[in-house]
Amino acid sequence: MHEVHTGDGRILAVEEWGVPDGAPVLSVCGSPMSRLARYPDPALFERLGVRLVTYDRPGFGRSTSRPGRRVVDGADDIAAIVDALDLDRLSVVGVSGGGPHALAFAARYPERVVRVAVLASLAPRDAAGLEWTAGMADGNRRSAAAALQGRAAVEAHLAAVDRAGPALLPANDQAVLARPEINAMVRAAFAEAVRPGLDGWVDDVHALFGLPWGFDPATVSRPVRVWHGALDQAVPAAHGRWLAARIPGAELEVQPDAGHAGHFDATPAVLEWLVAAHVTANGR
């Protein structure tokens, strides 16, 4: 694990996986997850020649909290990590609640980004023309309602959720998450995320479910691929469709038989697409 120090005195915890001198790809985890969240088979990174970088968003794992943060604030955190690792340009992938943060970095630092992909990503809470909670499972609907009331309401809501235990997931997501390698990784990544408490989760829900992002996805100018499962009940596919329509030139794939956890099966092709740009640029 690396510790990256931000300009305002915080610490961001960072991990690296795969090939040390491979094509750099920064992966922004979902919520509530941590730097331990990644595709669970390391052979994929070896095969594609990927240097995967992951990190804890503020308040998760070993990263310092940043109460009141917005999605756009995550762009500067990613820039601090990229600078600390002495990376010039890299590709970025964001999963679920990590998708908006990946897009924030691409919007704010386009000169640092080769390509960006978002899988099962939320759209902005104030997305024009989008019925934001339509088709969303009850748990996320309640999170969205709490987020509109403010951070304190989110804190009370998630404390109750934490005491109640995990919600029952749709069968398609259960089948993916029951795979031993995925189950073990997700359990470890979640446990590390909430080990210091619920602050990171509270701030994520407040920022993602209750606040404007602080930037317009239409300003993302790098190549973007949007993937979504048509059967997703955590983040309905309408969110992915909205993003793809808003971001100039974005490619959209909606997989008919996939739910939210289908992003695991989509990851190999997405990583291959991200790495292909680095291979072309390096003439390999």
PDB file of C-alpha atoms in Angstrom:
ATOM      1  CA  MET A   1       0.000   0.000   0.000  1.00  0.00           C
ATOM      2  CA  HIS A   2       1.118   3.560  -0.803  1.00  0.00           C
ATOM      3  CA  GLU A   3       0.123   6.653   1.131  1.00  0.00           C
ATOM      4  CA  VAL A   4      -0.428   9.702  -1.057  1.00  0.00           C
ATOM      5  CA  HIS A   5      -0.520  13.070   0.705  1.00  0.00           C
ATOM      6  CA  THR A   6      -2.881  15.691  -0.695  1.00  0.00           C
ATOM      7  CA  GLY A   7      -2.280  19.435  -0.720  1.00  0.00           C
ATOM      8  CA  ASP A   8      -4.806  19.953   2.069  1.00  0.00           C
ATOM      9  CA  GLY A   9      -3.085  17.512   4.421  1.00  0.00           C
ATOM     10  CA  ARG A  10      -5.146  14.362   3.851  1.00  0.00           C
ATOM     11  CA  ILE A  11      -3.936  10.830   3.131  1.00  0.00           C
ATOM     12  CA  LEU A  12      -5.172   8.662   0.254  1.00  0.00           C
ATOM     13  CA  ALA A  13      -4.465   4.922   0.480  1.00  0.00           C
ATOM     14  CA  VAL A  14      -3.410   3.391  -2.847  1.00  0.00           C
ATOM     15  CA  GLU A  15      -2.759  -0.170  -4.045  1.00  0.00           C
ATOM     16  CA  GLU A  16      -1.217  -1.500  -7.257  1.00  0.00           C
ATOM     17  CA  TRP A  17      -1.928  -4.790  -9.005  1.00  0.00           C
ATOM     18  CA  GLY A  18      -0.720  -6.526 -12.145  1.00  0.00           C
ATOM     19  CA  VAL A  19       2.345  -5.590 -14.211  1.00  0.00           C
ATOM     20  CA  PRO A  20       4.524  -2.840 -12.642  1.00  0.00           C
ATOM     21  CA  ASP A  21       5.606  -1.429 -16.013  1.00  0.00           C
ATOM     22  CA  GLY A  22       2.333  -2.204 -17.805  1.00  0.00           C
ATOM     23  CA  ALA A  23      -0.265   0.125 -19.281  1.00  0.00           C
ATOM     24  CA  PRO A  24      -1.529   2.230 -16.361  1.00  0.00           C
ATOM     25  CA  VAL A  25      -5.239   1.980 -15.583  1.00  0.00           C
ATOM     26  CA  LEU A  26      -6.762   3.603 -12.501  1.00  0.00           C
ATOM     27  CA  SER A  27      -9.871   1.835 -11.249  1.00  0.00           C
ATOM     28  CA  VAL A  28     -12.394   3.780  -9.161  1.00  0.00           C
ATOM     29  CA  CYS A  29     -14.385   1.418  -6.946  1.00  0.00           C
ATOM     30  CA  GLY A  30     -18.098   1.331  -6.244  1.00  0.00           C
ATOM     31  CA  SER A  31     -19.709   2.157  -2.918  1.00  0.00           C
ATOM     32  CA  PRO A  32     -19.214   1.098  -0.197  1.00  0.00           C
ATOM     33  CA  MET A  33     -15.967  -0.443  -1.405  1.00  0.00           C
ATOM     34  CA  SER A  34     -12.243   0.148  -0.935  1.00  0.00           C
ATOM     35  CA  ARG A  35      -8.880  -0.059  -2.659  1.00  0.00           C
ATOM     36  CA  LEU A  36      -9.138  -3.871  -2.382  1.00  0.00           C
ATOM     37  CA  ALA A  37     -11.952  -3.923  -4.961  1.00  0.00           C
ATOM     38  CA  ARG A  38     -10.802  -5.079  -8.401  1.00  0.00           C
ATOM     39  CA  TYR A  39     -11.299  -7.862 -10.929  1.00  0.00           C
ATOM     40  CA  PRO A  40     -10.430 -10.907  -8.811  1.00  0.00           C
ATOM     41  CA  ASP A  41      -8.318 -12.887 -11.309  1.00  0.00           C
ATOM     42  CA  PRO A  42      -4.786 -11.429 -11.477  1.00  0.00           C
ATOM     43  CA  ALA A  43      -4.088 -13.474 -14.608  1.00  0.00           C
ATOM     44  CA  LEU A  44      -6.188 -10.963 -16.562  1.00  0.00           C
ATOM     45  CA  PHE A  45      -3.829  -8.105 -15.673  1.00  0.00           C
ATOM     46  CA  GLU A  46      -0.823 -10.231 -16.637  1.00  0.00           C
ATOM     47  CA  ARG A  47      -2.381 -11.251 -19.957  1.00  0.00           C
ATOM     48  CA  LEU A  48      -3.295  -7.684 -20.928  1.00  0.00           C
ATOM     49  CA  GLY A  49      -0.172  -6.086 -19.488  1.00  0.00           C
ATOM     50  CA  VAL A  50      -2.097  -3.867 -17.061  1.00  0.00           C
ATOM     51  CA  ARG A  51      -0.724  -1.854 -14.156  1.00  0.00           C
ATOM     52  CA  LEU A  52      -3.916  -1.437 -12.150  1.00  0.00           C
ATOM     53  CA  VAL A  53      -4.101   1.326  -9.548  1.00  0.00           C
ATOM     54  CA  THR A  54      -6.877   1.390  -6.935  1.00  0.00           C
ATOM     55  CA  TYR A  55      -7.514   3.687  -3.968  1.00  0.00           C
ATOM     56  CA  ASP A  56      -9.788   4.393  -1.021  1.00  0.00           C
ATOM     57  CA  ARG A  57     -12.060   7.397  -1.487  1.00  0.00           C
ATOM     58  CA  PRO A  58     -12.017   9.759   1.523  1.00  0.00           C
ATOM     59  CA  GLY A  59     -13.427   8.152   4.653  1.00  0.00           C
ATOM     60  CA  PHE A  60     -13.080   4.587   3.372  1.00  0.00           C
ATOM     61  CA  GLY A  61     -10.341   2.222   4.507  1.00  0.00           C
ATOM     62  CA  ARG A  62      -7.146   4.109   5.262  1.00  0.00           C
ATOM     63  CA  SER A  63      -7.994   7.378   3.485  1.00  0.00           C
ATOM     64  CA  THR A  64      -8.729  10.504   5.518  1.00  0.00           C
ATOM     65  CA  SER A  65     -12.354  11.644   5.610  1.00  0.00           C
ATOM     66  CA  ARG A  66     -13.497  14.707   3.689  1.00  0.00           C
ATOM     67  CA  PRO A  67     -17.025  15.546   4.924  1.00  0.00           C
ATOM     68  CA  GLY A  68     -19.165  17.462   2.458  1.00  0.00           C
ATOM     69  CA  ARG A  69     -17.175  16.353  -0.577  1.00  0.00           C
ATOM     70  CA  ARG A  70     -18.768  16.452  -4.017  1.00  0.00           C
ATOM     71  CA  VAL A  71     -18.085  14.144  -6.942  1.00  0.00           C
ATOM     72  CA  VAL A  72     -15.974  16.802  -8.687  1.00  0.00           C
ATOM     73  CA  ASP A  73     -13.654  16.918  -5.666  1.00  0.00           C
ATOM     74  CA  GLY A  74     -12.587  13.377  -6.483  1.00  0.00           C
ATOM     75  CA  ALA A  75     -10.846  14.634  -9.628  1.00  0.00           C
ATOM     76  CA  ASP A  76      -8.163  16.403  -7.599  1.00  0.00           C
ATOM     77  CA  ASP A  77      -7.655  13.331  -5.420  1.00  0.00           C
ATOM     78  CA  ILE A  78      -7.055  11.191  -8.504  1.00  0.00           C
ATOM     79  CA  ALA A  79      -4.687  13.841  -9.874  1.00  0.00           C
ATOM     80  CA  ALA A  80      -2.710  13.705  -6.613  1.00  0.00           C
ATOM     81  CA  ILE A  81      -2.392   9.930  -6.974  1.00  0.00           C
ATOM     82  CA  VAL A  82      -1.347  10.170 -10.622  1.00  0.00           C
ATOM     83  CA  ASP A  83       1.303  12.766  -9.731  1.00  0.00           C
ATOM     84  CA  ALA A  84       2.610  10.733  -6.787  1.00  0.00           C
ATOM     85  CA  LEU A  85       3.023   7.667  -9.008  1.00  0.00           C
ATOM     86  CA  ASP A  86       4.761   9.815 -11.644  1.00  0.00           C
ATOM     87  CA  LEU A  87       2.288   8.864 -14.353  1.00  0.00           C
ATOM     88  CA  ASP A  88       1.941  11.097 -17.396  1.00  0.00           C
ATOM     89  CA  ARG A  89      -1.259   9.770 -18.958  1.00  0.00           C
ATOM     90  CA  LEU A  90      -3.446   6.810 -18.080  1.00  0.00           C
ATOM     91  CA  SER A  91      -6.846   5.278 -18.652  1.00  0.00           C
ATOM     92  CA  VAL A  92      -9.562   5.335 -16.002  1.00  0.00           C
ATOM     93  CA  VAL A  93     -12.412   2.934 -15.258  1.00  0.00           C
ATOM     94  CA  GLY A  94     -15.180   3.541 -12.727  1.00  0.00           C
ATOM     95  CA  VAL A  95     -17.698   1.015 -11.435  1.00  0.00           C
ATOM     96  CA  SER A  96     -21.135   2.003 -10.085  1.00  0.00           C
ATOM     97  CA  GLY A  97     -20.543   4.927  -7.689  1.00  0.00           C
ATOM     98  CA  GLY A  98     -16.978   5.104  -8.983  1.00  0.00           C
ATOM     99  CA  GLY A  99     -18.178   5.951 -12.494  1.00  0.00           C
ATOM    100  CA  PRO A 100     -19.019   9.602 -11.739  1.00  0.00           C
ATOM    101  CA  HIS A 101     -15.606  10.090 -10.100  1.00  0.00           C
ATOM    102  CA  ALA A 102     -13.831   8.619 -13.143  1.00  0.00           C
ATOM    103  CA  LEU A 103     -15.761  11.019 -15.388  1.00  0.00           C
ATOM    104  CA  ALA A 104     -14.892  13.923 -13.070  1.00  0.00           C
ATOM    105  CA  PHE A 105     -11.182  13.267 -13.553  1.00  0.00           C
ATOM    106  CA  ALA A 106     -11.599  13.014 -17.328  1.00  0.00           C
ATOM    107  CA  ALA A 107     -13.541  16.295 -17.368  1.00  0.00           C
ATOM    108  CA  ARG A 108     -11.093  18.221 -15.174  1.00  0.00           C
ATOM    109  CA  TYR A 109      -7.830  16.705 -16.438  1.00  0.00           C
ATOM    110  CA  PRO A 110      -8.380  15.654 -20.070  1.00  0.00           C
ATOM    111  CA  GLU A 111      -4.675  15.998 -20.848  1.00  0.00           C
ATOM    112  CA  ARG A 112      -3.958  13.179 -18.355  1.00  0.00           C
ATOM    113  CA  VAL A 113      -6.555  10.722 -19.721  1.00  0.00           C
ATOM    114  CA  VAL A 114      -6.226   8.307 -22.642  1.00  0.00           C
ATOM    115  CA  ARG A 115      -9.630   6.645 -22.392  1.00  0.00           C
ATOM    116  CA  VAL A 116     -12.345   6.297 -19.746  1.00  0.00           C
ATOM    117  CA  ALA A 117     -14.916   3.570 -19.153  1.00  0.00           C
ATOM    118  CA  VAL A 118     -17.839   3.502 -16.738  1.00  0.00           C
ATOM    119  CA  LEU A 119     -19.719   0.352 -15.782  1.00  0.00           C
ATOM    120  CA  ALA A 120     -23.154   0.376 -14.118  1.00  0.00           C
ATOM    121  CA  SER A 121     -22.607   4.055 -13.342  1.00  0.00           C
ATOM    122  CA  LEU A 122     -25.004   6.483 -11.740  1.00  0.00           C
ATOM    123  CA  ALA A 123     -26.061   9.594 -13.636  1.00  0.00           C
ATOM    124  CA  PRO A 124     -26.106  12.996 -11.876  1.00  0.00           C
ATOM    125  CA  ARG A 125     -28.883  13.501  -9.337  1.00  0.00           C
ATOM    126  CA  ASP A 126     -30.015  16.565 -11.280  1.00  0.00           C
ATOM    127  CA  ALA A 127     -29.880  14.864 -14.712  1.00  0.00           C
ATOM    128  CA  ALA A 128     -32.378  16.673 -16.937  1.00  0.00           C
ATOM    129  CA  GLY A 129     -35.139  14.446 -18.267  1.00  0.00           C
ATOM    130  CA  LEU A 130     -34.149  11.395 -16.191  1.00  0.00           C
ATOM    131  CA  GLU A 131     -36.561   9.887 -13.649  1.00  0.00           C
ATOM    132  CA  TRP A 132     -33.647   9.246 -11.331  1.00  0.00           C
ATOM    133  CA  THR A 133     -35.127   6.596  -9.039  1.00  0.00           C
ATOM    134  CA  ALA A 134     -37.407   4.905 -11.603  1.00  0.00           C
ATOM    135  CA  GLY A 135     -36.773   1.155 -11.563  1.00  0.00           C
ATOM    136  CA  MET A 136     -34.377   1.461  -8.602  1.00  0.00           C
ATOM    137  CA  ALA A 137     -34.488  -1.066  -5.754  1.00  0.00           C
ATOM    138  CA  ASP A 138     -36.068   0.083  -2.479  1.00  0.00           C
ATOM    139  CA  GLY A 139     -32.762   0.346  -0.625  1.00  0.00           C
ATOM    140  CA  ASN A 140     -31.300   2.850  -3.054  1.00  0.00           C
ATOM    141  CA  ARG A 141     -34.615   4.704  -3.265  1.00  0.00           C
ATOM    142  CA  ARG A 142     -34.457   5.219   0.499  1.00  0.00           C
ATOM    143  CA  SER A 143     -30.827   6.325   0.243  1.00  0.00           C
ATOM    144  CA  ALA A 144     -31.809   8.845  -2.424  1.00  0.00           C
ATOM    145  CA  ALA A 145     -34.622  10.216  -0.269  1.00  0.00           C
ATOM    146  CA  ALA A 146     -32.300  10.579   2.726  1.00  0.00           C
ATOM    147  CA  ALA A 147     -29.595  12.257   0.624  1.00  0.00           C
ATOM    148  CA  LEU A 148     -31.978  15.021  -0.401  1.00  0.00           C
ATOM    149  CA  GLN A 149     -32.499  15.800   3.287  1.00  0.00           C
ATOM    150  CA  GLY A 150     -28.783  16.285   3.963  1.00  0.00           C
ATOM    151  CA  ARG A 151     -25.772  14.509   5.392  1.00  0.00           C
ATOM    152  CA  ALA A 152     -27.260  13.972   8.859  1.00  0.00           C
ATOM    153  CA  ALA A 153     -30.248  12.152   7.370  1.00  0.00           C
ATOM    154  CA  VAL A 154     -27.913   9.921   5.352  1.00  0.00           C
ATOM    155  CA  GLU A 155     -25.908   9.131   8.481  1.00  0.00           C
ATOM    156  CA  ALA A 156     -29.044   8.036  10.357  1.00  0.00           C
ATOM    157  CA  HIS A 157     -30.293   6.048   7.357  1.00  0.00           C
ATOM    158  CA  LEU A 158     -27.036   4.136   6.838  1.00  0.00           C
ATOM    159  CA  ALA A 159     -26.633   3.419  10.537  1.00  0.00           C
ATOM    160  CA  ALA A 160     -30.007   1.653  10.384  1.00  0.00           C
ATOM    161  CA  VAL A 161     -29.017  -0.171   7.194  1.00  0.00           C
ATOM    162  CA  ASP A 162     -25.761  -1.325   8.796  1.00  0.00           C
ATOM    163  CA  ARG A 163     -27.635  -2.739  11.795  1.00  0.00           C
ATOM    164  CA  ALA A 164     -30.173  -4.495   9.569  1.00  0.00           C
ATOM    165  CA  GLY A 165     -27.513  -6.314   7.522  1.00  0.00           C
ATOM    166  CA  PRO A 166     -27.241  -6.782   3.743  1.00  0.00           C
ATOM    167  CA  ALA A 167     -30.352  -6.524   1.596  1.00  0.00           C
ATOM    168  CA  LEU A 168     -31.527  -9.452  -0.521  1.00  0.00           C
ATOM    169  CA  LEU A 169     -30.160  -9.048  -4.033  1.00  0.00           C
ATOM    170  CA  PRO A 170     -31.805 -10.099  -7.322  1.00  0.00           C
ATOM    171  CA  ALA A 171     -31.044 -13.652  -8.423  1.00  0.00           C
ATOM    172  CA  ASN A 172     -28.779 -12.579 -11.302  1.00  0.00           C
ATOM    173  CA  ASP A 173     -26.568 -10.552  -8.947  1.00  0.00           C
ATOM    174  CA  GLN A 174     -26.571 -13.307  -6.327  1.00  0.00           C
ATOM    175  CA  ALA A 175     -25.291 -15.779  -8.917  1.00  0.00           C
ATOM    176  CA  VAL A 176     -22.331 -13.560  -9.824  1.00  0.00           C
ATOM    177  CA  LEU A 177     -21.452 -12.631  -6.242  1.00  0.00           C
ATOM    178  CA  ALA A 178     -21.617 -16.287  -5.148  1.00  0.00           C
ATOM    179  CA  ARG A 179     -18.599 -17.172  -7.269  1.00  0.00           C
ATOM    180  CA  PRO A 180     -15.869 -17.958  -4.714  1.00  0.00           C
ATOM    181  CA  GLU A 181     -13.224 -15.588  -6.078  1.00  0.00           C
ATOM    182  CA  ILE A 182     -15.679 -12.687  -6.370  1.00  0.00           C
ATOM    183  CA  ASN A 183     -17.309 -13.384  -3.011  1.00  0.00           C
ATOM    184  CA  ALA A 184     -13.974 -13.405  -1.184  1.00  0.00           C
ATOM    185  CA  MET A 185     -12.803 -10.176  -2.833  1.00  0.00           C
ATOM    186  CA  VAL A 186     -16.079  -8.303  -2.250  1.00  0.00           C
ATOM    187  CA  ARG A 187     -16.214  -9.321   1.403  1.00  0.00           C
ATOM    188  CA  ALA A 188     -12.655  -8.151   2.012  1.00  0.00           C
ATOM    189  CA  ALA A 189     -13.138  -4.902   0.079  1.00  0.00           C
ATOM    190  CA  PHE A 190     -16.346  -4.059   1.950  1.00  0.00           C
ATOM    191  CA  ALA A 191     -14.892  -4.906   5.355  1.00  0.00           C
ATOM    192  CA  GLU A 192     -11.906  -2.640   4.704  1.00  0.00           C
ATOM    193  CA  ALA A 193     -14.161   0.166   3.442  1.00  0.00           C
ATOM    194  CA  VAL A 194     -16.218   0.367   6.628  1.00  0.00           C
ATOM    195  CA  ARG A 195     -13.468  -0.684   9.075  1.00  0.00           C
ATOM    196  CA  PRO A 196     -12.980   2.920  10.328  1.00  0.00           C
ATOM    197  CA  GLY A 197     -16.758   3.560  10.438  1.00  0.00           C
ATOM    198  CA  LEU A 198     -19.464   4.752   8.083  1.00  0.00           C
ATOM    199  CA  ASP A 199     -18.112   8.226   7.220  1.00  0.00           C
ATOM    200  CA  GLY A 200     -16.941   7.329   3.726  1.00  0.00           C
ATOM    201  CA  TRP A 201     -20.213   5.613   2.895  1.00  0.00           C
ATOM    202  CA  VAL A 202     -22.222   8.554   4.248  1.00  0.00           C
ATOM    203  CA  ASP A 203     -20.261  11.057   2.175  1.00  0.00           C
ATOM    204  CA  ASP A 204     -20.527   8.874  -0.941  1.00  0.00           C
ATOM    205  CA  VAL A 205     -24.310   8.568  -0.651  1.00  0.00           C
ATOM    206  CA  HIS A 206     -24.707  12.277   0.060  1.00  0.00           C
ATOM    207  CA  ALA A 207     -22.549  13.234  -2.949  1.00  0.00           C
ATOM    208  CA  LEU A 208     -23.913  10.660  -5.391  1.00  0.00           C
ATOM    209  CA  PHE A 209     -27.593  10.534  -4.390  1.00  0.00           C
ATOM    210  CA  GLY A 210     -28.203  14.065  -3.184  1.00  0.00           C
ATOM    211  CA  LEU A 211     -25.860  16.653  -4.714  1.00  0.00           C
ATOM    212  CA  PRO A 212     -25.038  17.924  -8.214  1.00  0.00           C
ATOM    213  CA  TRP A 213     -21.711  16.539  -9.386  1.00  0.00           C
ATOM    214  CA  GLY A 214     -20.095  19.957  -9.859  1.00  0.00           C
ATOM    215  CA  PHE A 215     -19.334  19.393 -13.559  1.00  0.00           C
ATOM    216  CA  ASP A 216     -21.269  18.589 -16.723  1.00  0.00           C
ATOM    217  CA  PRO A 217     -20.578  15.133 -18.258  1.00  0.00           C
ATOM    218  CA  ALA A 218     -20.978  16.820 -21.646  1.00  0.00           C
ATOM    219  CA  THR A 219     -17.565  18.423 -21.069  1.00  0.00           C
ATOM    220  CA  VAL A 220     -15.778  15.051 -21.122  1.00  0.00           C
ATOM    221  CA  SER A 221     -13.754  15.123 -24.326  1.00  0.00           C
ATOM    222  CA  ARG A 222     -11.790  11.860 -24.139  1.00  0.00           C
ATOM    223  CA  PRO A 223     -13.082   8.575 -25.660  1.00  0.00           C
ATOM    224  CA  VAL A 224     -15.688   7.058 -23.330  1.00  0.00           C
ATOM    225  CA  ARG A 225     -17.280   3.626 -23.187  1.00  0.00           C
ATOM    226  CA  VAL A 226     -20.455   3.162 -21.120  1.00  0.00           C
ATOM    227  CA  TRP A 227     -21.532  -0.345 -20.084  1.00  0.00           C
ATOM    228  CA  HIS A 228     -24.760  -1.209 -18.277  1.00  0.00           C
ATOM    229  CA  GLY A 229     -26.811  -4.286 -17.493  1.00  0.00           C
ATOM    230  CA  ALA A 230     -30.392  -4.027 -18.717  1.00  0.00           C
ATOM    231  CA  LEU A 231     -31.633  -5.845 -15.586  1.00  0.00           C
ATOM    232  CA  ASP A 232     -29.767  -3.630 -13.114  1.00  0.00           C
ATOM    233  CA  GLN A 233     -31.994  -2.753 -10.138  1.00  0.00           C
ATOM    234  CA  ALA A 234     -29.308  -0.969  -8.111  1.00  0.00           C
ATOM    235  CA  VAL A 235     -28.573   1.579 -10.847  1.00  0.00           C
ATOM    236  CA  PRO A 236     -31.170   1.255 -13.627  1.00  0.00           C
ATOM    237  CA  ALA A 237     -29.915   1.162 -17.201  1.00  0.00           C
ATOM    238  CA  ALA A 238     -31.596   4.505 -17.900  1.00  0.00           C
ATOM    239  CA  HIS A 239     -28.662   6.080 -16.041  1.00  0.00           C
ATOM    240  CA  GLY A 240     -26.147   4.594 -18.473  1.00  0.00           C
ATOM    241  CA  ARG A 241     -28.271   5.571 -21.453  1.00  0.00           C
ATOM    242  CA  TRP A 242     -28.489   9.146 -20.152  1.00  0.00           C
ATOM    243  CA  LEU A 243     -24.709   9.363 -19.728  1.00  0.00           C
ATOM    244  CA  ALA A 244     -24.011   7.957 -23.191  1.00  0.00           C
ATOM    245  CA  ALA A 245     -26.435  10.441 -24.749  1.00  0.00           C
ATOM    246  CA  ARG A 246     -24.890  13.342 -22.818  1.00  0.00           C
ATOM    247  CA  ILE A 247     -21.184  12.608 -23.376  1.00  0.00           C
ATOM    248  CA  PRO A 248     -20.067  13.500 -26.918  1.00  0.00           C
ATOM    249  CA  GLY A 249     -19.113  10.412 -28.924  1.00  0.00           C
ATOM    250  CA  ALA A 250     -19.596   7.965 -26.062  1.00  0.00           C
ATOM    251  CA  GLU A 251     -20.032   4.291 -26.968  1.00  0.00           C
ATOM    252  CA  LEU A 252     -22.873   2.488 -25.191  1.00  0.00           C
ATOM    253  CA  GLU A 253     -23.334  -1.218 -24.501  1.00  0.00           C
ATOM    254  CA  VAL A 254     -26.441  -2.399 -22.662  1.00  0.00           C
ATOM    255  CA  GLN A 255     -26.221  -6.129 -21.975  1.00  0.00           C
ATOM    256  CA  PRO A 256     -29.728  -7.617 -22.061  1.00  0.00           C
ATOM    257  CA  ASP A 257     -29.271 -10.422 -19.488  1.00  0.00           C
ATOM    258  CA  ALA A 258     -27.008  -8.659 -16.958  1.00  0.00           C
ATOM    259  CA  GLY A 259     -27.743  -7.050 -13.617  1.00  0.00           C
ATOM    260  CA  HIS A 260     -25.591  -4.730 -11.526  1.00  0.00           C
ATOM    261  CA  ALA A 261     -22.923  -7.326 -10.705  1.00  0.00           C
ATOM    262  CA  GLY A 262     -22.640  -8.139 -14.406  1.00  0.00           C
ATOM    263  CA  HIS A 263     -19.876  -5.553 -14.513  1.00  0.00           C
ATOM    264  CA  PHE A 264     -17.473  -8.293 -13.392  1.00  0.00           C
ATOM    265  CA  ASP A 265     -18.077 -10.246 -16.616  1.00  0.00           C
ATOM    266  CA  ALA A 266     -17.858  -7.044 -18.668  1.00  0.00           C
ATOM    267  CA  THR A 267     -14.510  -6.016 -17.191  1.00  0.00           C
ATOM    268  CA  PRO A 268     -12.125  -8.096 -19.365  1.00  0.00           C
ATOM    269  CA  ALA A 269     -13.406  -6.583 -22.627  1.00  0.00           C
ATOM    270  CA  VAL A 270     -13.442  -3.094 -21.112  1.00  0.00           C
ATOM    271  CA  LEU A 271      -9.848  -3.399 -19.875  1.00  0.00           C
ATOM    272  CA  GLU A 272      -8.796  -4.687 -23.279  1.00  0.00           C
ATOM    273  CA  TRP A 273     -10.361  -1.589 -24.890  1.00  0.00           C
ATOM    274  CA  LEU A 274      -8.618   0.713 -22.422  1.00  0.00           C
ATOM    275  CA  VAL A 275      -5.228  -0.913 -22.917  1.00  0.00           C
ATOM    276  CA  ALA A 276      -5.513  -0.963 -26.719  1.00  0.00           C
ATOM    277  CA  ALA A 277      -5.071   2.821 -26.821  1.00  0.00           C
ATOM    278  CA  HIS A 278      -1.807   2.572 -24.876  1.00  0.00           C
ATOM    279  CA  VAL A 279      -0.525  -0.175 -27.163  1.00  0.00           C
ATOM    280  CA  THR A 280      -1.277   1.960 -30.231  1.00  0.00           C
ATOM    281  CA  ALA A 281       0.337   5.039 -28.712  1.00  0.00           C
ATOM    282  CA  ASN A 282       3.488   3.105 -27.863  1.00  0.00           C
ATOM    283  CA  GLY A 283       3.674   1.473 -31.262  1.00  0.00           C
ATOM    284  CA  ARG A 284       3.492  -2.057 -29.899  1.00  0.00           C
TER     285      ARG A 284
END
